[in-house]
mmCIF file of C-alpha atoms and ligand atoms in Angstrom:
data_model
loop_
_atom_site.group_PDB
_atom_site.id
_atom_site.type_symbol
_atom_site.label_atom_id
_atom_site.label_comp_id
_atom_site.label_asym_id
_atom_site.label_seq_id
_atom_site.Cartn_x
_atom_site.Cartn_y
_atom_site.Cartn_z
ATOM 1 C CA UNK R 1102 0.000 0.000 0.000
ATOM 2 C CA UNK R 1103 1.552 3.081 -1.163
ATOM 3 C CA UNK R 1104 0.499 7.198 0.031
ATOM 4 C CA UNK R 1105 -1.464 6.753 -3.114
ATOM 5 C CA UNK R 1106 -3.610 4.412 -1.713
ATOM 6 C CA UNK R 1107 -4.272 6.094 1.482
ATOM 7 C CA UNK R 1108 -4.897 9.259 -0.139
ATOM 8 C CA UNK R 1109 -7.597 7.733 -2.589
ATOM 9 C CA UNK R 1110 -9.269 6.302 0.975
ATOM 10 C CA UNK R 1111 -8.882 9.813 2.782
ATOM 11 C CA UNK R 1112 -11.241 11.200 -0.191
ATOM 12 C CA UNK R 1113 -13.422 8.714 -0.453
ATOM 13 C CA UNK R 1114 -14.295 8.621 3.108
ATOM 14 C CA UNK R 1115 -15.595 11.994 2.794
ATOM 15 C CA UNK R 1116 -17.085 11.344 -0.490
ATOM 16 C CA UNK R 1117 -18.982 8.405 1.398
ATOM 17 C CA UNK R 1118 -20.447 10.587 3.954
ATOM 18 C CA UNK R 1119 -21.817 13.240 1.208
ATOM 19 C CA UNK R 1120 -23.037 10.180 -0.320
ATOM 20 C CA UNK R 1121 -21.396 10.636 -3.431
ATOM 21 C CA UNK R 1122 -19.673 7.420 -3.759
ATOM 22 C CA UNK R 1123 -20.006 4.954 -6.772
ATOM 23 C CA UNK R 1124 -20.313 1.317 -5.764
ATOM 24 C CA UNK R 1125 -16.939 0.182 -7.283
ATOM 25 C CA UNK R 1126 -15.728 3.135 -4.793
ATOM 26 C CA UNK R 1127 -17.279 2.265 -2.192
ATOM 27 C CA UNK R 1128 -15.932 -1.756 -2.682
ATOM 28 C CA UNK R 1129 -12.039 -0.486 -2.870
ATOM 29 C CA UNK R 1130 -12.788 1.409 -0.174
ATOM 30 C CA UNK R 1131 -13.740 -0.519 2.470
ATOM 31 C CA UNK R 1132 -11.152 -3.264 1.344
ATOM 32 C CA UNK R 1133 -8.476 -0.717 1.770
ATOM 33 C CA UNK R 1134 -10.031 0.116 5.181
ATOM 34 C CA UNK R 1135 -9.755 -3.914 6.014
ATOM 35 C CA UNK R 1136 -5.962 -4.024 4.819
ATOM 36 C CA UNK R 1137 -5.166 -0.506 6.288
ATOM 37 C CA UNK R 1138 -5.124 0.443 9.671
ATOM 38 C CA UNK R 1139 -3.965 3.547 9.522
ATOM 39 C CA UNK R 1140 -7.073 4.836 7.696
ATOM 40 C CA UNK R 1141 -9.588 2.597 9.254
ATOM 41 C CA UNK R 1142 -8.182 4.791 12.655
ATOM 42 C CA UNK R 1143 -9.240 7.615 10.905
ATOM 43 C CA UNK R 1144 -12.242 5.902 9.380
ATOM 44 C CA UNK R 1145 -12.974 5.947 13.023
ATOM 45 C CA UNK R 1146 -11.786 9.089 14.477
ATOM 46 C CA UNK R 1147 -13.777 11.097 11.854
ATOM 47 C CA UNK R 1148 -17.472 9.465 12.009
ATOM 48 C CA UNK R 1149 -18.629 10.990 14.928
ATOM 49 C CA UNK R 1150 -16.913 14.795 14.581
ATOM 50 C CA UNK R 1151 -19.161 14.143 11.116
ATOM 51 C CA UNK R 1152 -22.376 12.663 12.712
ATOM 52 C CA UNK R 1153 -21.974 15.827 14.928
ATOM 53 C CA UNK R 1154 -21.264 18.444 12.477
ATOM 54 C CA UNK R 1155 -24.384 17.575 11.272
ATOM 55 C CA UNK R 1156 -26.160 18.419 13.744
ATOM 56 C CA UNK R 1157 -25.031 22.204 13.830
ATOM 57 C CA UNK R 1158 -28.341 24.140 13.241
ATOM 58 C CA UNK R 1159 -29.239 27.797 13.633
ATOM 59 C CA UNK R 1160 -32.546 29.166 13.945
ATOM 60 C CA UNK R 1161 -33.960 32.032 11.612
ATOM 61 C CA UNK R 1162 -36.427 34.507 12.996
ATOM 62 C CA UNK R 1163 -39.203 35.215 10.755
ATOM 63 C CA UNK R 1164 -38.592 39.555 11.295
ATOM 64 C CA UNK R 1165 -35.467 38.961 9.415
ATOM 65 C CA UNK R 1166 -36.894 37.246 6.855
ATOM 66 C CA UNK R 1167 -39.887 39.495 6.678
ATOM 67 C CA UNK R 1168 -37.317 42.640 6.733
ATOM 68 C CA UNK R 1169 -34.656 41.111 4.511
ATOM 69 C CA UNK R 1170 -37.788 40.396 2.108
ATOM 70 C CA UNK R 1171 -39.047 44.130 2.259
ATOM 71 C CA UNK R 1172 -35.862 45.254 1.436
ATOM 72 C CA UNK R 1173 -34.857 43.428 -1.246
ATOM 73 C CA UNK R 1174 -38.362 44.717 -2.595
ATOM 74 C CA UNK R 1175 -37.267 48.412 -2.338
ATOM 75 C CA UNK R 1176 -34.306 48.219 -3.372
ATOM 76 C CA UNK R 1177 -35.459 46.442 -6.865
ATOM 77 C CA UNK R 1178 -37.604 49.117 -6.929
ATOM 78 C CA UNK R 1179 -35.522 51.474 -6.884
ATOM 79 C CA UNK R 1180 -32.616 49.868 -9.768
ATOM 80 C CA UNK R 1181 -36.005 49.487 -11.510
ATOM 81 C CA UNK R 1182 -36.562 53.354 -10.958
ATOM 82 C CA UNK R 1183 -33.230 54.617 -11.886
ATOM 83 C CA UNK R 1184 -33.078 53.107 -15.126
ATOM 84 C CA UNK R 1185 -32.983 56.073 -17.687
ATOM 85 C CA UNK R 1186 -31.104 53.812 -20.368
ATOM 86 C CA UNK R 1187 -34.105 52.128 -22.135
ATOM 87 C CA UNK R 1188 -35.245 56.258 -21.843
ATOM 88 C CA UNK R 1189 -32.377 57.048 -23.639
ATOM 89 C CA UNK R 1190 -31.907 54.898 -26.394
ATOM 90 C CA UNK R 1191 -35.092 55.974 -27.674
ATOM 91 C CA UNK R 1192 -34.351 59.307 -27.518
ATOM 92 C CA UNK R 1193 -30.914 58.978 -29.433
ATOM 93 C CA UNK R 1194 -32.836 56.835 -31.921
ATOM 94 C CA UNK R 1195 -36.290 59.315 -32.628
ATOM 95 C CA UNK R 1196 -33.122 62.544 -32.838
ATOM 96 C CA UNK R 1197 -31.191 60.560 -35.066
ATOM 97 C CA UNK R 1198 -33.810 60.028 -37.476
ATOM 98 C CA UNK R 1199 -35.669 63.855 -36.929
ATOM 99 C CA UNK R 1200 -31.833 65.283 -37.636
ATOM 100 C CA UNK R 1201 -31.358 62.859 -40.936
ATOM 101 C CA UNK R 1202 -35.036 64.163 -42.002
ATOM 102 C CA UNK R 1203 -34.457 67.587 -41.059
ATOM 103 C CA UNK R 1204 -30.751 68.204 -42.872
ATOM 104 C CA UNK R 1205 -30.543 65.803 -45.513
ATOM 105 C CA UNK R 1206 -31.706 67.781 -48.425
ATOM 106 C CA UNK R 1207 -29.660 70.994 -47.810
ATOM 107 C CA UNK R 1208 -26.756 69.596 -46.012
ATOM 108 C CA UNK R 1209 -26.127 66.929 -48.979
ATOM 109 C CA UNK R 1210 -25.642 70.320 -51.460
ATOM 110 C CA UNK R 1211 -23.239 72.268 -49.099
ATOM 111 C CA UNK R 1212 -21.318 70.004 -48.843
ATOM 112 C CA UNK R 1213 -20.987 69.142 -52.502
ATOM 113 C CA UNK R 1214 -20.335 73.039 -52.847
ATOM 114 C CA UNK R 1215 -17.617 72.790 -49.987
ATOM 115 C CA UNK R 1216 -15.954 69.263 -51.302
ATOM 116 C CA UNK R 1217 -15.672 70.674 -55.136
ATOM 117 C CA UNK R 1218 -14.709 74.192 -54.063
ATOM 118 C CA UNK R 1219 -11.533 72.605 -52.194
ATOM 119 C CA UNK R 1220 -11.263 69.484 -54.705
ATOM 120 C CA UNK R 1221 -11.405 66.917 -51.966
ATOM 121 C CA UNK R 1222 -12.255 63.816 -53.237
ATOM 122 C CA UNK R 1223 -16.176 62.831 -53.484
ATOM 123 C CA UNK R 1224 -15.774 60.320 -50.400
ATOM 124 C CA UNK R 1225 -14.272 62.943 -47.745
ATOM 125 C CA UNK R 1226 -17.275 64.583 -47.947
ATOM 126 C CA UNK R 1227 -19.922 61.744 -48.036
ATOM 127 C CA UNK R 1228 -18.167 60.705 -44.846
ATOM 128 C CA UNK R 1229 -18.484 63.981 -43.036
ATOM 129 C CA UNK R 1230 -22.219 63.563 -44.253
ATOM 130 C CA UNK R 1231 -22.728 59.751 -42.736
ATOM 131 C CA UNK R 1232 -20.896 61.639 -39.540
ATOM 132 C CA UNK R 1233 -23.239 64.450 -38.864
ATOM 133 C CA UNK R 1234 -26.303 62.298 -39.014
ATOM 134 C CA UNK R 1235 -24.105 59.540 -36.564
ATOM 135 C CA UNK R 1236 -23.730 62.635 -33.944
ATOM 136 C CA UNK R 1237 -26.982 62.552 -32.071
ATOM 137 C CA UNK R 1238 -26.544 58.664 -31.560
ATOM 138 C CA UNK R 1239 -22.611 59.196 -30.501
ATOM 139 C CA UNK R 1240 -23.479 61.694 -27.816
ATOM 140 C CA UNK R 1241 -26.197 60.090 -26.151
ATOM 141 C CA UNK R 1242 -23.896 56.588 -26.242
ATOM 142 C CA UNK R 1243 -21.576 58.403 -24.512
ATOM 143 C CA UNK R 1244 -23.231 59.538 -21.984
ATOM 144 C CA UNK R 1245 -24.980 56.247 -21.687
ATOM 145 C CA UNK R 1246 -21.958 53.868 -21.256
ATOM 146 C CA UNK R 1247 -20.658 56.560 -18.287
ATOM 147 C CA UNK R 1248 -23.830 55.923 -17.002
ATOM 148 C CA UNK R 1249 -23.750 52.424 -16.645
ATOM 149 C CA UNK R 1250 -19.885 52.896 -15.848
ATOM 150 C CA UNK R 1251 -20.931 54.694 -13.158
ATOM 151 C CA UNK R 1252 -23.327 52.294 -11.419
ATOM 152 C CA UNK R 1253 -20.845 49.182 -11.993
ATOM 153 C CA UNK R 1254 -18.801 51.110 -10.091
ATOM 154 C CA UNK R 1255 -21.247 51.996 -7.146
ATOM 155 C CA UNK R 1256 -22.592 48.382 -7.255
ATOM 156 C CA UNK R 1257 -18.866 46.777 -6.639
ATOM 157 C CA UNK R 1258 -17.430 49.739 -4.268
ATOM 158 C CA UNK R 1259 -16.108 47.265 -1.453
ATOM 159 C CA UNK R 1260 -16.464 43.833 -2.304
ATOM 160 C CA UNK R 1261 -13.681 42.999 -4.571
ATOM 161 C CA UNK R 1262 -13.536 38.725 -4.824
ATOM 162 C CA UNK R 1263 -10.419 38.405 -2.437
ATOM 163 C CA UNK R 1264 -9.382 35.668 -0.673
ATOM 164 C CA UNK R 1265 -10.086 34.430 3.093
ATOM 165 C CA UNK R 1266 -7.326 35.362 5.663
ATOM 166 C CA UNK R 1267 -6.964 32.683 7.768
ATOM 167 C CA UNK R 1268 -6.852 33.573 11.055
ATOM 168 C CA UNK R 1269 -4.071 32.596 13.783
ATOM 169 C CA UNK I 935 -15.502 35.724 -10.986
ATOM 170 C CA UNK I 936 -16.871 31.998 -9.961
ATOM 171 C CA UNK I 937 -14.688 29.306 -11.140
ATOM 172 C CA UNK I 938 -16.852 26.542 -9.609
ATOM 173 C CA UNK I 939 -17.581 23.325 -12.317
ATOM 174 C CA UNK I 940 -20.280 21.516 -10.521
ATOM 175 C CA UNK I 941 -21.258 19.027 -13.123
ATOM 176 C CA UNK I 942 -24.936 19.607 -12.917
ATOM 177 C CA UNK I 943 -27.905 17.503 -15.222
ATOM 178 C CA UNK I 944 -29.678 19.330 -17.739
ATOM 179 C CA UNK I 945 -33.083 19.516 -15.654
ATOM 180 C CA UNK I 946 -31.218 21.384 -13.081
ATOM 181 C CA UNK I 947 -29.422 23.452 -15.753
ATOM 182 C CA UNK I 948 -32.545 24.369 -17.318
ATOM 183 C CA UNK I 949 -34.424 25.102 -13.838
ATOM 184 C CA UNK I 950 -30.744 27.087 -13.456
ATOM 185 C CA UNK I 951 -31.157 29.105 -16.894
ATOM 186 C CA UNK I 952 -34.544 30.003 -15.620
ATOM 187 C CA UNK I 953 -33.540 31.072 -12.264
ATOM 188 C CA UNK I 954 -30.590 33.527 -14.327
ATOM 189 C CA UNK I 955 -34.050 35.008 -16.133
ATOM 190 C CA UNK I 956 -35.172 35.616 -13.092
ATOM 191 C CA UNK I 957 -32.825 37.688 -11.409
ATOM 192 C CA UNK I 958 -32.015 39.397 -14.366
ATOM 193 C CA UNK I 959 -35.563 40.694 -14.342
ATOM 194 C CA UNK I 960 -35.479 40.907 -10.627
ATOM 195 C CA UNK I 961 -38.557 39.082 -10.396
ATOM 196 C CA UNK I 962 -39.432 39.898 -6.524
ATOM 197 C CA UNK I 963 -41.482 36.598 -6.213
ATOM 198 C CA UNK I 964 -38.894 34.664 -7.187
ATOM 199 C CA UNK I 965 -36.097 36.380 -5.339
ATOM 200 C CA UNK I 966 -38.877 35.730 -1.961
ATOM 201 C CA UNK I 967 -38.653 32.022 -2.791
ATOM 202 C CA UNK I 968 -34.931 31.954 -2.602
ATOM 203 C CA UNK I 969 -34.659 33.940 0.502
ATOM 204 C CA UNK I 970 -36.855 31.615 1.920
ATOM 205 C CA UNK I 971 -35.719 28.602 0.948
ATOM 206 C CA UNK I 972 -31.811 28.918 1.480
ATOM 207 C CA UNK I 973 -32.446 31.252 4.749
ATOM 208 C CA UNK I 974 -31.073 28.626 7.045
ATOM 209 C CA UNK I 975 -28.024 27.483 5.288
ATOM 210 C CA UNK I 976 -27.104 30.910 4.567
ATOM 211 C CA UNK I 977 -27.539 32.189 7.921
ATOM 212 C CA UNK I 978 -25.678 29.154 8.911
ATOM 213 C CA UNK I 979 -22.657 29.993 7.195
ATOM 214 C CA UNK I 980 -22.731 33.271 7.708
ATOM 215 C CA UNK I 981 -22.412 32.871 11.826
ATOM 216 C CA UNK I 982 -19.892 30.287 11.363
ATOM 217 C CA UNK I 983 -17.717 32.584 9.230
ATOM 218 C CA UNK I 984 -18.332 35.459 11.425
ATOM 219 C CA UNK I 985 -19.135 33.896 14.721
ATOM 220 C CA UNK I 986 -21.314 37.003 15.284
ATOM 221 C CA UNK I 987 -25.793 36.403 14.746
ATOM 222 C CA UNK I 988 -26.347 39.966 14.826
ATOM 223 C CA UNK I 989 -23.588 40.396 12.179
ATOM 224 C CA UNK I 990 -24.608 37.709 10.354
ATOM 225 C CA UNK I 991 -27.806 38.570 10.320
ATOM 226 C CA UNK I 992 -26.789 41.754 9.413
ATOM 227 C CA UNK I 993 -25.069 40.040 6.499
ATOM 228 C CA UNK I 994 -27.720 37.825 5.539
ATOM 229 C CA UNK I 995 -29.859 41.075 4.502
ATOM 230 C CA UNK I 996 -27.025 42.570 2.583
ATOM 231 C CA UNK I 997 -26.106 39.216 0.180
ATOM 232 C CA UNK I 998 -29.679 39.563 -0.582
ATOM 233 C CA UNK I 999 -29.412 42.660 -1.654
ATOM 234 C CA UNK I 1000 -26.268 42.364 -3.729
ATOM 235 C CA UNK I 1001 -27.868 39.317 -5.529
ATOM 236 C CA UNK I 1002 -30.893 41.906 -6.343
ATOM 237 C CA UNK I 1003 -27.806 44.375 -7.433
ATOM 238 C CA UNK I 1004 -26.005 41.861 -9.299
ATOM 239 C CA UNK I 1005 -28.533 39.153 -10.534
ATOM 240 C CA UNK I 1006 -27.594 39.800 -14.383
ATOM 241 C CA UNK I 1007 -23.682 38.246 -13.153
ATOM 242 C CA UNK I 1008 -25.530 34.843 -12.081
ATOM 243 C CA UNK I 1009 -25.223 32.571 -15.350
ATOM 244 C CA UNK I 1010 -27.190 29.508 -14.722
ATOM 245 C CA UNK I 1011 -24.092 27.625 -15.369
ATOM 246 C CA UNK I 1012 -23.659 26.666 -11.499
ATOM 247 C CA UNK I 1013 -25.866 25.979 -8.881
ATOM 248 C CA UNK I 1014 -26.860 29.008 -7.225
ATOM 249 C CA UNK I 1015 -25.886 28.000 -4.048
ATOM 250 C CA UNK I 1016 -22.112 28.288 -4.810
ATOM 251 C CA UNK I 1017 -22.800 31.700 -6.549
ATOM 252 C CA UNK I 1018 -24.911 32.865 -3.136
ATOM 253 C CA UNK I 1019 -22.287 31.762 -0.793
ATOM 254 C CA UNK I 1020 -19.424 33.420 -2.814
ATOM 255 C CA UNK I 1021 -21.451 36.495 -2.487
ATOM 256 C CA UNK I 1022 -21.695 36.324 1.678
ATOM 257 C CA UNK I 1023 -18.570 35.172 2.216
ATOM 258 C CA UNK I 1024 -17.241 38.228 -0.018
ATOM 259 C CA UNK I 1025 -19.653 40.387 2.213
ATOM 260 C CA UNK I 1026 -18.163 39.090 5.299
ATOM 261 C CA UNK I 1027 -14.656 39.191 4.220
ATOM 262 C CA UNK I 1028 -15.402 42.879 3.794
ATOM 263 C CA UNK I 1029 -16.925 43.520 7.157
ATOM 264 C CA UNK I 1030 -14.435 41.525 9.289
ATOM 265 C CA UNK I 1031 -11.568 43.448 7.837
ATOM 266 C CA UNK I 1032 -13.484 46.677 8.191
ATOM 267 C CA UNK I 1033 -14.820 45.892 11.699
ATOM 268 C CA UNK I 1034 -12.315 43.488 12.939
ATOM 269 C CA UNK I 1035 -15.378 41.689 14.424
ATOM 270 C CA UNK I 1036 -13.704 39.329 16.164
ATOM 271 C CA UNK I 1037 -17.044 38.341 18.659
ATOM 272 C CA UNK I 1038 -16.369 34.969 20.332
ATOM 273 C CA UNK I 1039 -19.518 32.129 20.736
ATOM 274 C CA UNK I 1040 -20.698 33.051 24.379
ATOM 275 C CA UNK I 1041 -23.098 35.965 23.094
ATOM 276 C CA UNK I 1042 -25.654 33.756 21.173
ATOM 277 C CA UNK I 1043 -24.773 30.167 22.145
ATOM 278 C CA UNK I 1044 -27.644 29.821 24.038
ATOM 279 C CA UNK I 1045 -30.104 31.213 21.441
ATOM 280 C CA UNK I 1046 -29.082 29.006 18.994
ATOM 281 C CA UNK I 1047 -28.297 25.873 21.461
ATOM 282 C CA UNK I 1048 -31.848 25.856 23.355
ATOM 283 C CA UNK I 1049 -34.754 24.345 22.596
ATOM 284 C CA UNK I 1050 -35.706 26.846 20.266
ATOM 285 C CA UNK I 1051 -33.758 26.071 17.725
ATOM 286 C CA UNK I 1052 -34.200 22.809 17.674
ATOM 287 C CA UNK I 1053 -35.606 21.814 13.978
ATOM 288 C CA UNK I 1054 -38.939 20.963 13.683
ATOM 289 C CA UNK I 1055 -37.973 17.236 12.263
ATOM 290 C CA UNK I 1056 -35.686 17.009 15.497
ATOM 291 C CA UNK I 1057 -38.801 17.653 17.684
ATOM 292 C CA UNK I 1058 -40.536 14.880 18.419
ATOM 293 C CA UNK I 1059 -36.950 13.024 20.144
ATOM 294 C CA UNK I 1060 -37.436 11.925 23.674
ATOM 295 C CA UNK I 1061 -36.436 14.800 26.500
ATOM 296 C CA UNK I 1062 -32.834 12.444 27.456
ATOM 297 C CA UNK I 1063 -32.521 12.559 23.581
ATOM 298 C CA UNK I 1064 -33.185 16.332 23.411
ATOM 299 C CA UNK I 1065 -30.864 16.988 26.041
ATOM 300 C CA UNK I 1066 -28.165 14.655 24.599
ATOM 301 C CA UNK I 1067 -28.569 16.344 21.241
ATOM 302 C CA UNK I 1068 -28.469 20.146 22.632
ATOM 303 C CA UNK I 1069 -24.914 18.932 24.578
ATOM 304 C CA UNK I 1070 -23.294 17.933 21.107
ATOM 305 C CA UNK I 1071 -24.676 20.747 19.520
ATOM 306 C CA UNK I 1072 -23.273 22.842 21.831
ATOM 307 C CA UNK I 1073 -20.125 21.012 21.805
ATOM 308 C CA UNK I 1074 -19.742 20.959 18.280
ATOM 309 C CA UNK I 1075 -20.098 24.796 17.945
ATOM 310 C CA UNK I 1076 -18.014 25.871 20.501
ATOM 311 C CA UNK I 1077 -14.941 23.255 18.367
ATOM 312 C CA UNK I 1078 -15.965 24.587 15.076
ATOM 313 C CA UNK I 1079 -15.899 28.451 16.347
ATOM 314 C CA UNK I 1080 -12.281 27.221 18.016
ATOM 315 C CA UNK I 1081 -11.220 26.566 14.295
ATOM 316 C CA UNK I 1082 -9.534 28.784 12.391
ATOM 317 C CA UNK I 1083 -11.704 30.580 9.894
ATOM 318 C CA UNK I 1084 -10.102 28.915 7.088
ATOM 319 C CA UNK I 1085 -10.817 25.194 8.402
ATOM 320 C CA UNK I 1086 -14.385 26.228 9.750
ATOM 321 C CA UNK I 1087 -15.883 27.304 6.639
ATOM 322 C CA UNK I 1088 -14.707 24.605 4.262
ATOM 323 C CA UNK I 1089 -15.658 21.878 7.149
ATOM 324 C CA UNK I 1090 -18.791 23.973 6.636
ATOM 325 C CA UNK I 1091 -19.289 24.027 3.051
ATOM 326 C CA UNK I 1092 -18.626 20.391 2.586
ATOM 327 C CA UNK I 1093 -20.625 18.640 5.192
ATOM 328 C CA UNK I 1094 -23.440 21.212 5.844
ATOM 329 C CA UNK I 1095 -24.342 22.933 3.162
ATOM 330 C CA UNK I 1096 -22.904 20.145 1.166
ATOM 331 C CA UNK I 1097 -21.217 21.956 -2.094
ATOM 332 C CA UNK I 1098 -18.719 19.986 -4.058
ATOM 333 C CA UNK I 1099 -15.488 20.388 -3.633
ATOM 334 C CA UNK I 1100 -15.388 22.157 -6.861
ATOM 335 C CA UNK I 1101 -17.563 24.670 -5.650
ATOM 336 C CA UNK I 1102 -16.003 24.966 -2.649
ATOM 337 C CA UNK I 1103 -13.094 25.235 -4.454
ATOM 338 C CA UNK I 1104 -14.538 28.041 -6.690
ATOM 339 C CA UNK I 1105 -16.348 30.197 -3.714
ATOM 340 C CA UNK I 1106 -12.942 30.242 -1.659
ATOM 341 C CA UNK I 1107 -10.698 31.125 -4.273
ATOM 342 C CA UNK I 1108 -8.498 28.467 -3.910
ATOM 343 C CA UNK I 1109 -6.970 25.509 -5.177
ATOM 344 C CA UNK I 1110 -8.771 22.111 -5.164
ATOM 345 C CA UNK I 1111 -5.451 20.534 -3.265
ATOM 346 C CA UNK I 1112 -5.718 23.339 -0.446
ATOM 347 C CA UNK I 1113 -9.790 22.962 0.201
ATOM 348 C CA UNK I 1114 -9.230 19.167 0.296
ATOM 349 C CA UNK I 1115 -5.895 19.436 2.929
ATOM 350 C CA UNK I 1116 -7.960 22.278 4.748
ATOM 351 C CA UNK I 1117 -10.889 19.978 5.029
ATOM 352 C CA UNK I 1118 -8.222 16.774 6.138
ATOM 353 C CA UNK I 1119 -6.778 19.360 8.972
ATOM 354 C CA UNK I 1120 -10.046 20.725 9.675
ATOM 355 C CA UNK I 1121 -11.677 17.156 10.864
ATOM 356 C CA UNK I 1122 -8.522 16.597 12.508
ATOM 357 C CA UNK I 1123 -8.259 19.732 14.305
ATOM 358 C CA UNK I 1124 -12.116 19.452 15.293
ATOM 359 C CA UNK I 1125 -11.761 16.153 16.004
ATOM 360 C CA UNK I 1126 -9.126 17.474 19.084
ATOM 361 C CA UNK I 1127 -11.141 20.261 19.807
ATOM 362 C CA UNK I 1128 -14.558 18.149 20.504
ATOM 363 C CA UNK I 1129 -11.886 15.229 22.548
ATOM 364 C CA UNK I 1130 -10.428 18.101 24.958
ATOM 365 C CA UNK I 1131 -14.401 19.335 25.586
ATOM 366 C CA UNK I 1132 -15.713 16.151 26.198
ATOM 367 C CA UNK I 1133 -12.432 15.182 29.128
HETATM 368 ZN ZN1 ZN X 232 -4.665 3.545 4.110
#
């Protein structure tokens, strides 16, 4: 019997209490325990810590459930409140289109005027057209990503994912 | 983020996918069910961590806040339970360092040792039986709140609320070898703890 051995029994002793043991587990197991008394000792020395752990219970008082409940109520009320995004998408969408509608016809010719005047080529100037009508939709993404940039933020002040300092 | 790979059947995954709709809508009935249904485990580990009730139950309010807050994060991949408890413990982590709470068993042993918290499936034992089960109760608490922090939650995790190692694994933040020496040393070290009570 090699550390090998005993290690494989070590884990399946606690698999066995879990109840997560496979039959063929269970068999090498307790043959191991029969040939090994090291680990049948331990077998031994762990059942009734186990048997006791389980018997650890705490009792929950229904005002904490009833106040945890209420506030978990308000405060999904109030993310639900402070939501202006959905608000503002719609917003930079119906702008978009009313500034398209509203400066298609006369901006397209100035700046046909402007591009031959200063012999840019035809595409410099059908870009700065696509851009102007984009400029609505750019702003209010801006200000909508440092939004939500801004409640990420508020929502994880504190509580990076660290790890446990073990005491003493 | 969680790194916990709980195999889990597709029922479960699909009740799981559901559960991730849920929160991302913060469905409030939903969110009722859970608080109910996982209130004793959670406040379970959340005084064993902290070895404080009012703190933990101080605690228990606040996870269930931050899983209203951060529902969308919750990805139905893993049982919720690992995701919850990652939550609390991070909670906790947080308010021991800030606090340095650092409140020993005597303040609520008897609250949670009496007869009132006995469970109701535990109720109908004989008196000698009651008694018997309050002393080991009370026997096993004051060993596990003797533990380090480190060996009392994992000891915890495993055997109570009875996550996988994986997940254990994957709410700690640390290796699979450490949670499975931690949990070797921790039955060890309890097992000494509960010996020098009971002589
Ligand atoms: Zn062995």
């Amino acid at each position: 019997m090699n550390f090998k051995s005993h290690h494989r029994a070590e884990e399946l002793l606690l698999s066995e209490t879990a109840g997560e043991i496979t039959r063929a587990e269970s068999e090498w197991l307790h043959q191991h325990l029969d040939n090994c008394p090291a680990c049948k000792d331990r077998s031994r020395q762990w059942q009734p810590v186990l048997q006791s752990l389980k018997a650890f219970q705490v009792q929950v008082s229904p005002e904490l459930i009833r106040s945890t409940k209420q506030a978990v109520h308000n405060r999904a009320q109030e993310l639900q409140d402070s939501r202006p995004g959905d608000l503002l998408f719609w917003s930079a969408a119906a702008s978009s289109w009313i500034w398209i509608l509203w400066s298609a016809s006369w901006l397209w010719s100035i700046l046909d005027r402007l591009g031959n005047s200063l012999r840019l080529p035809a595409w410099t100037w059908q870009m700065a057209f696509g851009f102007w009508w984009l400029l609505p939709a750019v702003a209010v993404a801006v200000v909508l990503s440092l939004h939500r940039e801004q409640q990420r933020s508020a929502a994880e002040s504190g509580i990076p994912f660290q790890s446990f300092q073990e005491e003493g | 983020m969680m790194t916990v790979a709980e195999p889990i059947t597709l029922n479960q995954e699909s009740e799981n996918q559901e559960l991730a709709r849920a929160l991302r809508r913060r469905d409030t009935e939903v969110l009722d069910r859970l608080i109910e249904r996982y209130q004793y485990r959670l406040l379970r580990y959340l005084t064993t961590l902290t070895r404080d009730r009012p703190t933990a139950e101080d605690l228990f309010q606040e996870t269930w806040i931050r899983v209203v807050e951060r529902g969308g994060q919750y990805n139905g991949r893993h049982r919720f339970e690992a995701w919850l408890f990652a939550i609390a413990r991070n909670l906790a982590i947080d308010r021991i360092r800030q606090q340095k709470v650092s409140i020993g068993w005597d303040e609520w042993a008897d609250e949670v040792s009496g007869e009132k918290s006995i469970p109701t499936a535990a109720r109908t034992a004989a008196p000698l039986e009651d008694f018997m089960q309050n002393e080991q109760r009370t026997h096993i608490q004051q060993a596990l709140n003797e533990l380090p922090a480190g060996y009392r939650e994992v000891l915890v995790l495993r055997f109570l609320e009875e996550l996988a190692l994986e997940e254990i694994s994957g709410v700690i933040h640390a290796p699979l070898s450490t949670v499975k020496s931690r949990i070797y040393r921790g039955l060890d070290l309890l097992r000494e703890k509960m010996e020098g009570a009971v002589l």
